[in-house]
């Protein structure tokens, strides 16, 4: 018995050839050659798309309503600033089982959004803040009314100029001790050109505040022309004022290349109690990954809330008659963190001691807890602060920001505050095509259903193409020059010549005419006989199994018809030509002379040889139909991958474009492989042994 064959199976039979080791070796060799070519194709397309000079971020960067922080963080997350080949390998890593050797990070502050040239102030304290008490200004004041009272040292010209002229401070921050303030409390800046009123901002139940921009004040009336600053009110009253000078600094450095790297520099004077705070460290990007400002989420509670929302949506769906698609249950993508990381080094002051505090708890009056004492050297270093080592009582579910203090003078630079995702840094996951830039959803989840829809549509089209092309091609060869053969050839030629989108529009127009048939017309049985859009009806989920199958069949009929009309013409002409060529060969004449029945001669001998080019040319038909179905899916509003591919190209959604391209390439490989295997099965002369 020959090795590799089951008992009783002839090596020359179709099943024997299929089970032979040679055919398996051939298929394996084809895959080894074809699959690398697919990835070369994806790389060429990746480079082509990314060198067009446009990206999906162009619109956002020119939109004043777009948050620069989100735009910059999305760019960094998507590796936009990396070289093209590096970006391609990031994508390839996800496709090839997502092999990772380092833990994931979630950035919570990178300062790319703070651009002083635009006047940006996206962080609570403008990125970096140092507050010092304005000596001789704060205190209790009896405000007599509109006449006002000098505001401490600011009522003396010499002291006022000395206090306000230095460029170290940008803001004079005034706040009342309690919510009870005189009506119409304001500052009156008395200068050579008159007085400028600056009203306090009062909120019910909260202390009133006033932030005086010193640069703006200097533009309105030069500081050296200010005679005094008075505290005035519409009605007499008592006010307890706290005065602070605030310094905000966002330093920008531009490095070679396309990337703009902005950092925060904190200046310490060595003054006891001096602090720099970064408020609202949770960025809009981080808020998408965890609930609110949670660094340590109660995922059970989060899932419970999500389940409650899903149940409410399900009840609403039932109450609405179940006409829309049934709401899906949502599973929260849980993310747990185990460390806070950031880059830091000293710019001035050797071994600069800096203490890091975390602000947590109440938003208005957060608590501060020291989490680390650092010694910053001149070399930039990545600092890692494990969350498990934070002091007891720190509420990581209510993080409000960070505070930095130092008792020594110096300047330090900080950047890239991020949370490290807990878990084993080395892992091998399922193939991951990334996240759609446009839909913010996993690519596989986004295209999974659409790929299934498109493949099923094209497989049905391919089956019917074979069922029609085979008999039409044979009939055309046997009944050459007959009126029926000429009619069939003309119709298939027209179907092959017309573009698929034109055929689709024509069918939509013809079927839409049935929607205008009157209910009492003799042709009322044709009224709305076929749907012209979608894949299912609105009440599809409420139907039984047979009803759902019939509903899908009706919606698929027109798109399949377009695919069949476009594919039959080419294949039937191939089969017709090869059949005519085979019929002229001497071996058929010899077989007829020996008395073999004409049907046996035609179908056993002629057809077997004539079908070889037919099988070979059908290898690329599946991928060709996939590519051509995009316009058909758009016309019929069919939820398929072709339509999504065009939408993704228009929106520069690279992860979706690359996934669609890879799937199309793999379908081409599979189609050609099946065609070669089929060719080896139908033609004994084809050797697949080597």
XYZ file of C-alpha atoms in Angstrom:
690
model
C 0.000 0.000 0.000
C 1.344 3.441 -0.924
C 2.096 5.707 1.981
C -0.300 8.642 2.492
C -3.434 6.976 1.006
C -6.361 5.357 2.740
C -7.111 1.683 1.926
C -9.250 1.236 -1.168
C -8.569 4.737 -2.583
C -6.997 4.821 -6.031
C -4.069 7.192 -6.435
C -5.469 8.361 -9.756
C -8.886 9.199 -8.333
C -9.803 12.757 -7.296
C -9.915 11.785 -3.630
C -6.612 9.988 -3.921
C -4.959 13.019 -5.487
C -6.436 15.226 -2.784
C -5.026 13.025 -0.008
C -1.614 12.621 -1.624
C 1.382 14.160 0.060
C 2.395 15.925 -3.143
C -0.712 18.076 -3.214
C -0.222 19.021 0.436
C 3.405 19.951 -0.234
C 2.344 22.021 -3.217
C -0.243 23.908 -1.164
C 2.312 24.567 1.579
C 4.857 25.911 -0.926
C 2.258 28.202 -2.431
C 1.462 29.636 0.984
C 5.149 30.189 1.785
C 5.533 32.189 -1.414
C 2.223 34.049 -1.445
C 1.800 35.205 2.150
C 5.109 37.171 2.296
C 4.078 38.844 -0.974
C 0.819 39.917 0.678
C 2.756 41.629 3.470
C 5.044 43.300 0.926
C 1.897 44.583 -0.753
C 0.579 45.919 2.562
C 3.898 47.693 3.221
C 3.848 49.348 -0.206
C 0.270 50.490 0.355
C 1.124 51.680 3.895
C 3.995 53.804 2.577
C 1.881 55.136 -0.299
C -0.983 56.237 1.936
C 1.298 57.785 4.559
C 3.346 59.841 2.082
C 0.405 61.729 0.596
C 0.980 64.738 2.845
C -2.493 64.578 4.379
C -3.817 62.845 7.449
C -7.007 62.563 9.433
C -5.597 65.105 11.906
C -5.566 67.986 9.417
C -9.216 68.800 10.038
C -8.839 68.675 13.826
C -5.727 70.863 13.857
C -7.560 73.581 11.920
C -10.664 73.330 14.091
C -10.537 75.795 17.023
C -13.053 73.638 18.912
C -10.747 70.590 18.838
C -8.791 70.014 22.042
C -5.058 70.200 21.181
C -4.306 67.822 24.056
C -6.451 65.073 22.576
C -4.993 65.638 19.109
C -1.396 65.460 20.322
C -1.977 62.458 22.567
C -3.739 60.605 19.768
C -0.796 61.340 17.488
C 1.644 59.924 19.988
C -0.532 56.908 20.681
C -0.730 56.196 16.962
C 3.046 56.735 16.516
C 2.483 59.500 13.955
C 5.850 61.046 14.782
C 7.763 57.780 14.264
C 9.335 56.856 10.900
C 7.060 55.051 8.449
C 8.810 51.692 8.761
C 8.542 51.862 12.565
C 4.804 52.551 12.321
C 4.405 49.635 9.939
C 6.163 47.272 12.348
C 3.894 48.442 15.182
C 0.942 47.420 13.017
C 2.642 44.178 11.992
C 3.319 43.278 15.629
C -0.384 43.392 16.367
C -1.218 41.258 13.352
C 1.395 38.629 14.217
C -0.180 37.520 17.502
C 0.494 40.833 19.271
C 3.796 39.828 20.894
C 4.781 42.362 23.576
C 7.758 42.535 25.913
C 6.867 45.664 27.881
C 3.832 46.739 29.859
C 1.315 49.131 28.315
C 1.215 52.745 29.470
C -1.621 55.240 29.552
C -0.484 58.864 29.339
C -2.214 61.277 31.677
C -0.129 64.420 31.025
C 2.377 65.200 28.280
C 2.024 69.030 28.062
C 1.829 68.907 24.264
C -1.428 70.820 24.567
C 0.109 73.820 26.357
C 1.389 76.163 23.679
C 2.102 79.646 25.085
C 2.034 81.191 21.592
C -1.661 80.270 21.350
C -2.459 81.305 24.904
C -3.405 77.733 25.813
C -4.192 76.915 29.424
C -5.554 73.382 29.396
C -4.390 72.392 32.873
C -6.013 73.619 36.040
C -3.006 75.725 37.012
C -1.641 76.326 33.544
C 0.802 73.434 33.791
C 3.239 74.786 36.378
C 2.350 77.074 39.262
C 4.192 78.666 42.138
C 2.250 80.769 44.678
C 3.736 83.264 47.125
C 1.850 85.446 49.565
C 1.685 89.089 48.463
C 3.155 90.673 51.599
C 1.291 93.670 52.949
C -1.755 93.152 50.728
C -3.971 90.581 52.408
C -5.977 91.303 55.552
C -9.339 92.501 56.871
C -10.798 95.630 55.227
C -13.738 97.897 56.056
C -14.975 98.907 52.615
C -16.900 102.198 52.955
C -18.594 101.861 49.552
C -17.812 103.309 46.082
C -15.107 105.556 47.523
C -13.164 102.470 48.527
C -10.101 101.854 50.629
C -6.428 101.390 49.564
C -5.560 97.683 49.247
C -2.687 97.553 51.726
C 0.760 97.963 50.174
C -0.836 98.347 46.720
C -2.055 101.751 47.806
C 1.550 103.041 47.941
C 3.082 103.790 44.521
C 6.660 102.839 45.410
C 5.707 99.521 46.996
C 3.202 98.817 44.208
C 5.769 99.238 41.405
C 8.354 97.172 43.266
C 5.837 94.380 43.826
C 4.260 94.271 40.380
C 7.072 95.147 37.983
C 9.190 91.959 38.127
C 8.402 89.464 35.365
C 8.549 86.475 37.699
C 4.799 86.648 38.315
C 1.878 86.741 35.925
C -1.142 86.913 38.215
C -2.278 88.614 41.393
C -4.825 86.229 42.890
C -7.272 87.713 45.408
C -9.866 85.666 47.291
C -12.224 86.351 50.172
C -12.097 84.289 53.322
C -15.809 83.374 53.190
C -18.854 83.612 50.950
C -20.214 86.709 52.718
C -18.825 89.740 50.848
C -20.003 93.336 50.319
C -22.290 93.774 47.356
C -20.425 94.700 44.157
C -16.951 94.070 45.613
C -14.271 95.101 43.091
C -10.795 96.529 42.620
C -10.343 99.998 41.282
C -6.986 100.552 39.571
C -6.301 104.275 39.774
C -3.938 105.408 36.989
C -3.112 108.591 35.122
C -5.950 108.026 32.659
C -8.578 107.373 35.320
C -9.692 104.212 37.106
C -10.236 100.647 35.812
C -12.829 98.556 37.721
C -12.089 94.827 38.175
C -15.068 93.040 39.824
C -14.747 89.953 42.009
C -16.428 86.798 40.678
C -18.916 85.635 43.290
C -20.640 82.230 43.315
C -23.470 81.401 45.689
C -22.142 79.714 48.800
C -18.476 80.049 47.799
C -15.729 82.641 48.421
C -15.387 85.338 45.778
C -12.197 85.421 43.695
C -10.427 87.795 41.359
C -7.406 86.937 39.185
C -5.596 90.062 37.969
C -3.486 89.373 34.874
C -0.449 91.595 35.441
C 0.527 91.700 31.760
C -3.008 92.756 30.836
C -2.995 95.308 33.633
C 0.271 96.723 32.337
C -1.161 96.942 28.795
C -4.239 98.841 29.997
C -2.259 101.323 32.088
C 1.488 101.117 32.529
C 2.483 99.977 36.022
C 4.635 103.019 36.584
C 1.564 105.193 35.957
C -0.612 103.397 38.535
C -1.111 105.619 41.581
C -2.898 103.108 43.774
C -5.223 100.111 43.819
C -8.350 100.453 45.955
C -10.947 98.005 47.216
C -14.438 99.330 46.394
C -18.028 98.077 46.774
C -21.535 99.144 45.814
C -22.544 99.114 49.482
C -20.410 99.334 52.650
C -19.255 96.074 54.196
C -16.399 94.044 55.599
C -14.078 91.892 53.449
C -11.280 89.535 54.512
C -8.824 89.343 51.599
C -6.157 86.724 50.891
C -3.576 87.876 48.317
C -1.124 85.670 46.398
C 1.266 86.229 43.541
C 1.097 83.348 41.049
C 3.816 82.349 38.634
C 2.896 80.122 35.708
C 5.463 78.789 33.299
C 5.124 76.399 30.367
C 8.457 76.032 28.650
C 8.609 74.752 25.089
C 11.495 73.011 23.395
C 11.413 71.926 19.763
C 13.612 68.975 18.847
C 14.771 68.001 15.330
C 12.148 66.248 13.237
C 8.387 66.567 13.074
C 7.664 65.951 16.749
C 7.111 68.915 19.037
C 8.200 67.997 22.525
C 6.989 70.355 25.229
C 7.932 69.947 28.857
C 7.155 71.496 32.222
C 9.934 73.288 34.088
C 9.472 74.027 37.778
C 11.534 76.738 39.465
C 12.218 76.399 43.201
C 13.599 79.301 45.241
C 14.214 77.307 48.388
C 11.445 79.167 50.166
C 9.747 77.024 52.841
C 6.183 76.151 51.902
C 6.722 76.985 48.252
C 4.938 74.465 45.973
C 4.250 73.853 42.301
C 1.050 72.016 41.458
C -0.176 70.211 38.381
C -3.920 70.060 38.660
C -6.365 67.865 36.736
C -3.729 65.323 35.735
C -6.477 63.185 34.282
C -6.583 64.150 30.634
C -9.515 63.696 28.263
C -7.545 60.817 26.770
C -7.126 59.124 30.141
C -10.810 59.598 30.907
C -11.633 57.354 27.956
C -9.620 54.547 29.474
C -10.807 54.675 33.053
C -13.949 56.022 34.641
C -13.594 59.671 35.653
C -10.325 60.281 37.471
C -10.061 56.709 38.770
C -6.517 55.394 38.931
C -7.919 52.357 40.706
C -11.454 51.651 39.564
C -14.116 49.570 41.244
C -14.785 47.565 38.119
C -17.592 45.559 39.702
C -19.546 48.770 40.293
C -18.736 50.038 36.823
C -19.951 46.792 35.248
C -23.084 46.939 37.368
C -23.893 50.411 36.033
C -23.234 49.275 32.472
C -25.487 46.233 32.976
C -28.247 48.470 34.321
C -27.998 50.639 31.213
C -28.049 47.576 28.949
C -31.119 46.194 30.711
C -32.903 49.533 30.344
C -32.071 49.597 26.631
C -33.358 46.029 26.278
C -36.628 46.910 27.985
C -37.018 49.923 25.713
C -36.316 47.719 22.698
C -39.056 45.275 23.747
C -41.502 48.096 24.431
C -40.840 49.441 20.936
C -41.962 46.207 19.296
C -38.463 44.787 18.752
C -38.282 46.385 15.307
C -34.726 47.660 15.619
C -31.636 45.420 16.113
C -31.483 43.936 19.596
C -29.104 45.864 21.915
C -25.938 43.962 22.683
C -24.619 43.343 26.172
C -21.547 45.451 26.933
C -18.492 44.144 28.756
C -16.246 46.791 30.297
C -12.641 46.669 29.108
C -10.968 46.634 32.518
C -7.671 48.444 32.952
C -5.740 48.262 36.235
C -2.567 50.228 36.941
C 0.346 49.427 39.232
C 2.717 52.406 38.943
C 3.013 56.093 38.105
C 5.939 56.876 35.804
C 7.413 60.133 34.506
C 10.628 61.639 33.160
C 12.485 64.153 35.325
C 15.916 65.722 35.757
C 17.500 68.840 37.264
C 18.398 71.776 35.045
C 19.894 73.829 37.882
C 21.102 72.588 41.234
C 23.122 69.395 41.605
C 21.209 66.490 43.215
C 18.134 68.661 43.591
C 15.841 67.229 46.305
C 12.196 67.255 45.219
C 9.242 65.805 47.083
C 6.224 64.529 45.155
C 2.761 64.738 46.703
C -0.533 63.396 45.438
C -3.693 65.508 45.698
C -6.828 63.477 46.274
C -10.287 63.603 47.780
C -12.579 66.614 47.635
C -12.252 68.573 44.402
C -12.365 72.014 46.021
C -10.168 71.189 49.017
C -8.077 68.137 48.099
C -5.861 66.422 50.634
C -2.112 66.109 50.026
C -0.038 62.993 50.796
C 3.705 62.659 50.157
C 4.404 59.700 47.858
C 8.139 60.067 47.122
C 11.338 61.994 47.841
C 13.503 62.303 44.722
C 17.109 63.364 44.124
C 17.152 64.761 40.603
C 20.456 64.650 38.781
C 21.437 66.347 35.532
C 20.707 63.267 33.402
C 17.097 62.593 32.447
C 15.741 59.547 34.244
C 12.511 57.589 34.264
C 11.053 57.559 37.769
C 8.729 54.752 38.777
C 6.412 55.150 41.786
C 4.469 51.932 42.545
C 0.854 52.676 43.482
C 1.018 49.942 46.105
C 3.664 51.996 47.962
C 1.483 55.075 48.316
C 0.592 56.051 51.903
C -2.454 54.460 53.489
C -5.575 56.545 53.072
C -4.724 57.860 49.594
C -7.900 57.596 47.535
C -6.782 56.605 44.045
C -10.371 56.862 42.844
C -10.344 60.635 43.423
C -6.996 61.853 42.129
C -6.940 65.632 41.687
C -3.329 66.285 40.731
C 0.303 66.342 41.906
C 2.271 68.784 44.042
C 6.039 69.311 43.996
C 8.063 70.911 46.793
C 11.735 71.537 47.409
C 13.672 73.243 50.202
C 16.656 73.884 47.907
C 16.892 76.402 45.059
C 16.993 74.986 41.544
C 15.061 74.227 38.389
C 13.675 70.825 37.360
C 12.090 69.544 34.170
C 9.225 67.005 34.087
C 7.455 65.271 31.218
C 5.291 62.299 30.174
C 3.332 61.404 33.283
C 1.804 57.989 32.637
C 0.183 55.063 34.409
C 1.643 51.596 33.851
C -0.858 48.835 33.189
C -0.600 45.999 35.706
C 0.188 42.462 34.600
C 2.950 40.418 32.993
C 4.827 42.649 30.527
C 5.538 39.679 28.233
C 2.479 38.293 26.555
C 1.305 36.782 23.319
C -2.247 37.654 22.416
C -4.624 36.941 19.597
C -3.950 38.756 16.317
C -4.896 42.356 16.925
C -5.472 44.797 14.080
C -5.581 47.746 16.448
C -8.286 50.316 17.108
C -10.143 52.308 14.507
C -9.001 55.925 14.624
C -12.399 57.121 13.481
C -14.804 54.826 15.366
C -12.648 54.310 18.510
C -13.449 50.615 18.372
C -11.386 47.461 17.881
C -10.848 46.839 14.166
C -11.709 43.138 14.385
C -14.938 43.946 16.227
C -15.702 46.671 13.719
C -15.137 44.681 10.539
C -15.931 41.166 11.780
C -19.640 41.223 10.951
C -19.055 43.176 7.739
C -16.413 40.724 6.516
C -18.850 37.878 7.107
C -21.561 39.730 5.195
C -19.305 40.485 2.234
C -17.818 36.974 2.061
C -21.265 35.359 2.192
C -22.510 37.752 -0.512
C -19.573 36.966 -2.798
C -19.647 33.220 -2.168
C -23.305 33.143 -3.208
C -22.400 35.221 -6.264
C -19.499 32.888 -7.102
C -21.669 29.767 -6.798
C -24.329 31.198 -9.106
C -21.665 32.430 -11.539
C -20.454 28.833 -11.869
C -23.989 27.468 -12.126
C -24.824 29.848 -14.990
C -21.449 30.165 -16.744
C -20.867 26.420 -17.046
C -24.070 25.477 -18.931
C -24.093 28.708 -20.970
C -20.496 28.145 -22.077
C -21.180 24.532 -23.022
C -24.376 25.472 -24.841
C -22.567 28.203 -26.744
C -19.947 25.741 -27.963
C -22.430 22.999 -28.897
C -25.009 25.317 -30.526
C -22.536 27.698 -32.156
C -24.071 30.371 -34.409
C -27.640 29.534 -33.374
C -30.012 32.379 -32.536
C -30.274 31.259 -28.879
C -26.463 31.118 -28.585
C -26.086 34.576 -30.083
C -28.719 35.991 -27.724
C -27.050 34.469 -24.663
C -23.620 35.656 -25.789
C -24.952 39.190 -26.333
C -26.610 39.329 -22.912
C -23.540 37.998 -21.086
C -21.302 40.382 -23.022
C -23.500 43.321 -21.991
C -23.423 42.174 -18.357
C -19.643 41.889 -18.492
C -19.199 45.308 -20.135
C -21.412 47.383 -17.870
C -19.818 48.636 -14.621
C -21.155 47.010 -11.482
C -22.294 50.307 -9.958
C -24.295 51.115 -13.121
C -25.970 47.701 -13.026
C -26.742 48.237 -9.345
C -28.305 51.664 -9.956
C -30.288 50.283 -12.910
C -31.688 47.426 -10.809
C -32.559 49.809 -7.977
C -34.441 52.004 -10.461
C -36.342 49.092 -12.004
C -37.306 47.559 -8.653
C -38.270 50.957 -7.229
C -40.950 51.194 -9.946
C -42.799 48.360 -8.205
C -43.180 50.573 -5.137
C -45.508 52.817 -7.170
C -47.946 50.053 -8.146
C -51.430 50.814 -6.852
C -52.920 48.411 -4.261
C -55.879 47.648 -6.593
C -53.745 47.080 -9.709
C -53.756 43.629 -11.432
C -50.011 43.677 -10.842
C -50.317 44.336 -7.105
C -48.565 41.006 -6.454
C -45.411 42.741 -7.709
C -45.789 45.674 -5.314
C -42.558 46.067 -3.283
C -41.589 42.589 -4.407
C -37.930 43.076 -3.424
C -36.194 45.372 -0.898
C -33.643 47.730 -2.403
C -31.518 48.566 0.651
C -29.966 46.930 3.701
C -29.384 43.308 4.590
C -32.383 42.732 6.872
C -35.742 44.275 7.633
C -36.405 46.330 10.760
C -38.416 43.519 12.343
C -35.834 40.871 11.417
C -35.070 39.939 15.037
C -38.770 39.272 15.721
C -39.027 36.693 12.901
C -38.610 32.954 13.179
C -35.619 31.087 11.761
C -37.194 30.445 8.359
C -38.522 33.989 8.238
C -35.071 35.407 8.944
C -33.516 33.227 6.233
C -36.135 34.362 3.706
C -35.662 37.994 4.770
C -31.886 37.806 4.203
C -32.423 36.024 0.857
C -34.731 38.791 -0.391
C -32.283 41.535 0.627
C -29.341 39.656 -0.922
C -31.034 38.908 -4.251
C -30.249 42.202 -5.992
C -26.568 42.488 -4.882
C -25.998 38.828 -5.884
C -27.644 39.499 -9.248
C -25.193 42.337 -9.910
C -22.246 40.074 -9.064
C -23.576 37.237 -11.235
C -24.225 39.466 -14.266
C -20.718 40.856 -14.013
C -18.982 37.496 -13.533
C -20.841 35.136 -15.858
C -19.778 36.828 -19.089
C -16.031 36.349 -18.708
C -16.133 32.745 -17.502
C -18.662 31.546 -20.068
C -16.579 33.043 -22.886
C -13.491 31.243 -21.563
C -15.330 27.916 -21.391
C -16.991 28.436 -24.777
C -13.663 29.137 -26.467
C -11.872 26.150 -24.949
C -14.806 23.837 -25.718
C -14.768 24.911 -29.376
C -11.038 24.291 -29.502
C -11.386 20.831 -27.928
C -14.180 19.818 -30.300
C -11.852 20.269 -33.301
C -9.183 17.917 -31.933
C -8.637 14.475 -33.424
C -9.028 12.494 -30.212
C -12.716 13.402 -30.124
C -13.145 12.344 -33.750
C -11.464 9.048 -32.907
C -13.718 8.533 -29.888
C -16.815 9.206 -32.024
C -15.531 6.790 -34.694
C -15.178 4.057 -32.063
C -18.869 4.374 -31.327
C -18.821 6.267 -28.026
C -22.067 8.134 -27.317
C -21.866 11.868 -28.195
C -22.921 12.854 -24.673
C -20.091 10.818 -23.139
C -17.580 12.209 -25.624
C -18.719 15.758 -24.892
C -18.940 15.672 -21.093
C -16.287 13.088 -20.157
C -13.530 13.916 -22.617
C -14.037 17.384 -24.123
C -15.397 19.109 -21.017
C -12.689 17.705 -18.743
C -9.969 19.258 -20.865
C -11.899 22.446 -21.663
C -12.636 23.214 -18.018
C -8.939 23.529 -17.122
C -8.608 27.232 -18.147
C -12.060 27.805 -16.637
C -10.813 26.592 -13.238
C -7.520 28.475 -13.521
C -9.201 31.812 -14.371
C -11.642 31.543 -11.457
C -8.830 31.744 -8.892
C -8.840 35.520 -8.724
C -12.596 35.823 -9.149
C -13.351 35.806 -5.397
C -10.924 38.596 -4.542
C -11.982 40.512 -7.672
C -15.615 40.326 -6.635
C -14.642 41.460 -3.119
C -12.931 44.531 -4.558
C -15.768 45.267 -6.973
C -18.507 44.836 -4.408
C -17.715 48.186 -2.737
C -19.843 50.182 -5.181
C -22.591 47.574 -5.067
C -22.666 47.733 -1.270
C -22.882 51.532 -1.354
C -25.753 51.541 -3.854
C -27.726 48.901 -1.936
C -26.703 50.248 1.502
C -25.367 46.764 2.244
C -23.293 46.517 5.464
C -20.147 45.050 3.927
C -16.406 45.494 4.023
C -16.150 47.139 0.605
C -18.293 50.075 1.628
C -16.382 50.393 4.888
C -13.064 50.335 3.013
C -14.017 53.403 0.990
C -15.242 55.227 4.096
C -11.982 54.387 5.894
C -9.843 55.657 3.012
C -11.762 58.937 2.932
C -11.317 59.400 6.701
C -7.649 58.264 6.698
C -8.520 55.482 9.146
C -5.293 53.548 8.648
C -5.928 50.551 10.960
C -9.184 49.746 9.153
C -7.649 50.349 5.715
C -4.731 48.031 6.479
C -6.991 45.315 7.893
C -9.216 45.423 4.821
C -6.191 45.357 2.535
C -4.679 42.371 4.338
C -7.959 40.460 4.245
C -8.336 41.149 0.507
C -4.770 39.963 -0.092
C -5.314 36.777 1.903
C -8.532 36.110 -0.019
C -6.564 36.449 -3.242
C -4.048 33.915 -1.929
C -6.800 31.517 -0.848
C -8.646 31.907 -4.154
C -5.553 31.197 -6.232
C -4.584 28.306 -3.964
C -8.021 26.703 -4.336
C -7.846 27.247 -8.098
C -4.441 25.555 -8.300
C -5.632 22.653 -6.167
C -8.753 22.338 -8.312
C -6.592 22.459 -11.436
C -4.464 19.626 -10.076
C -7.584 17.570 -9.351
C -9.262 17.976 -12.753
C -6.126 17.673 -14.887
C -3.995 14.532 -14.355
C -1.254 16.063 -16.499
C -0.595 18.782 -13.959
C 2.169 17.643 -11.618
C 1.910 18.759 -8.038
C 4.562 16.456 -6.721
C 7.437 18.901 -6.737
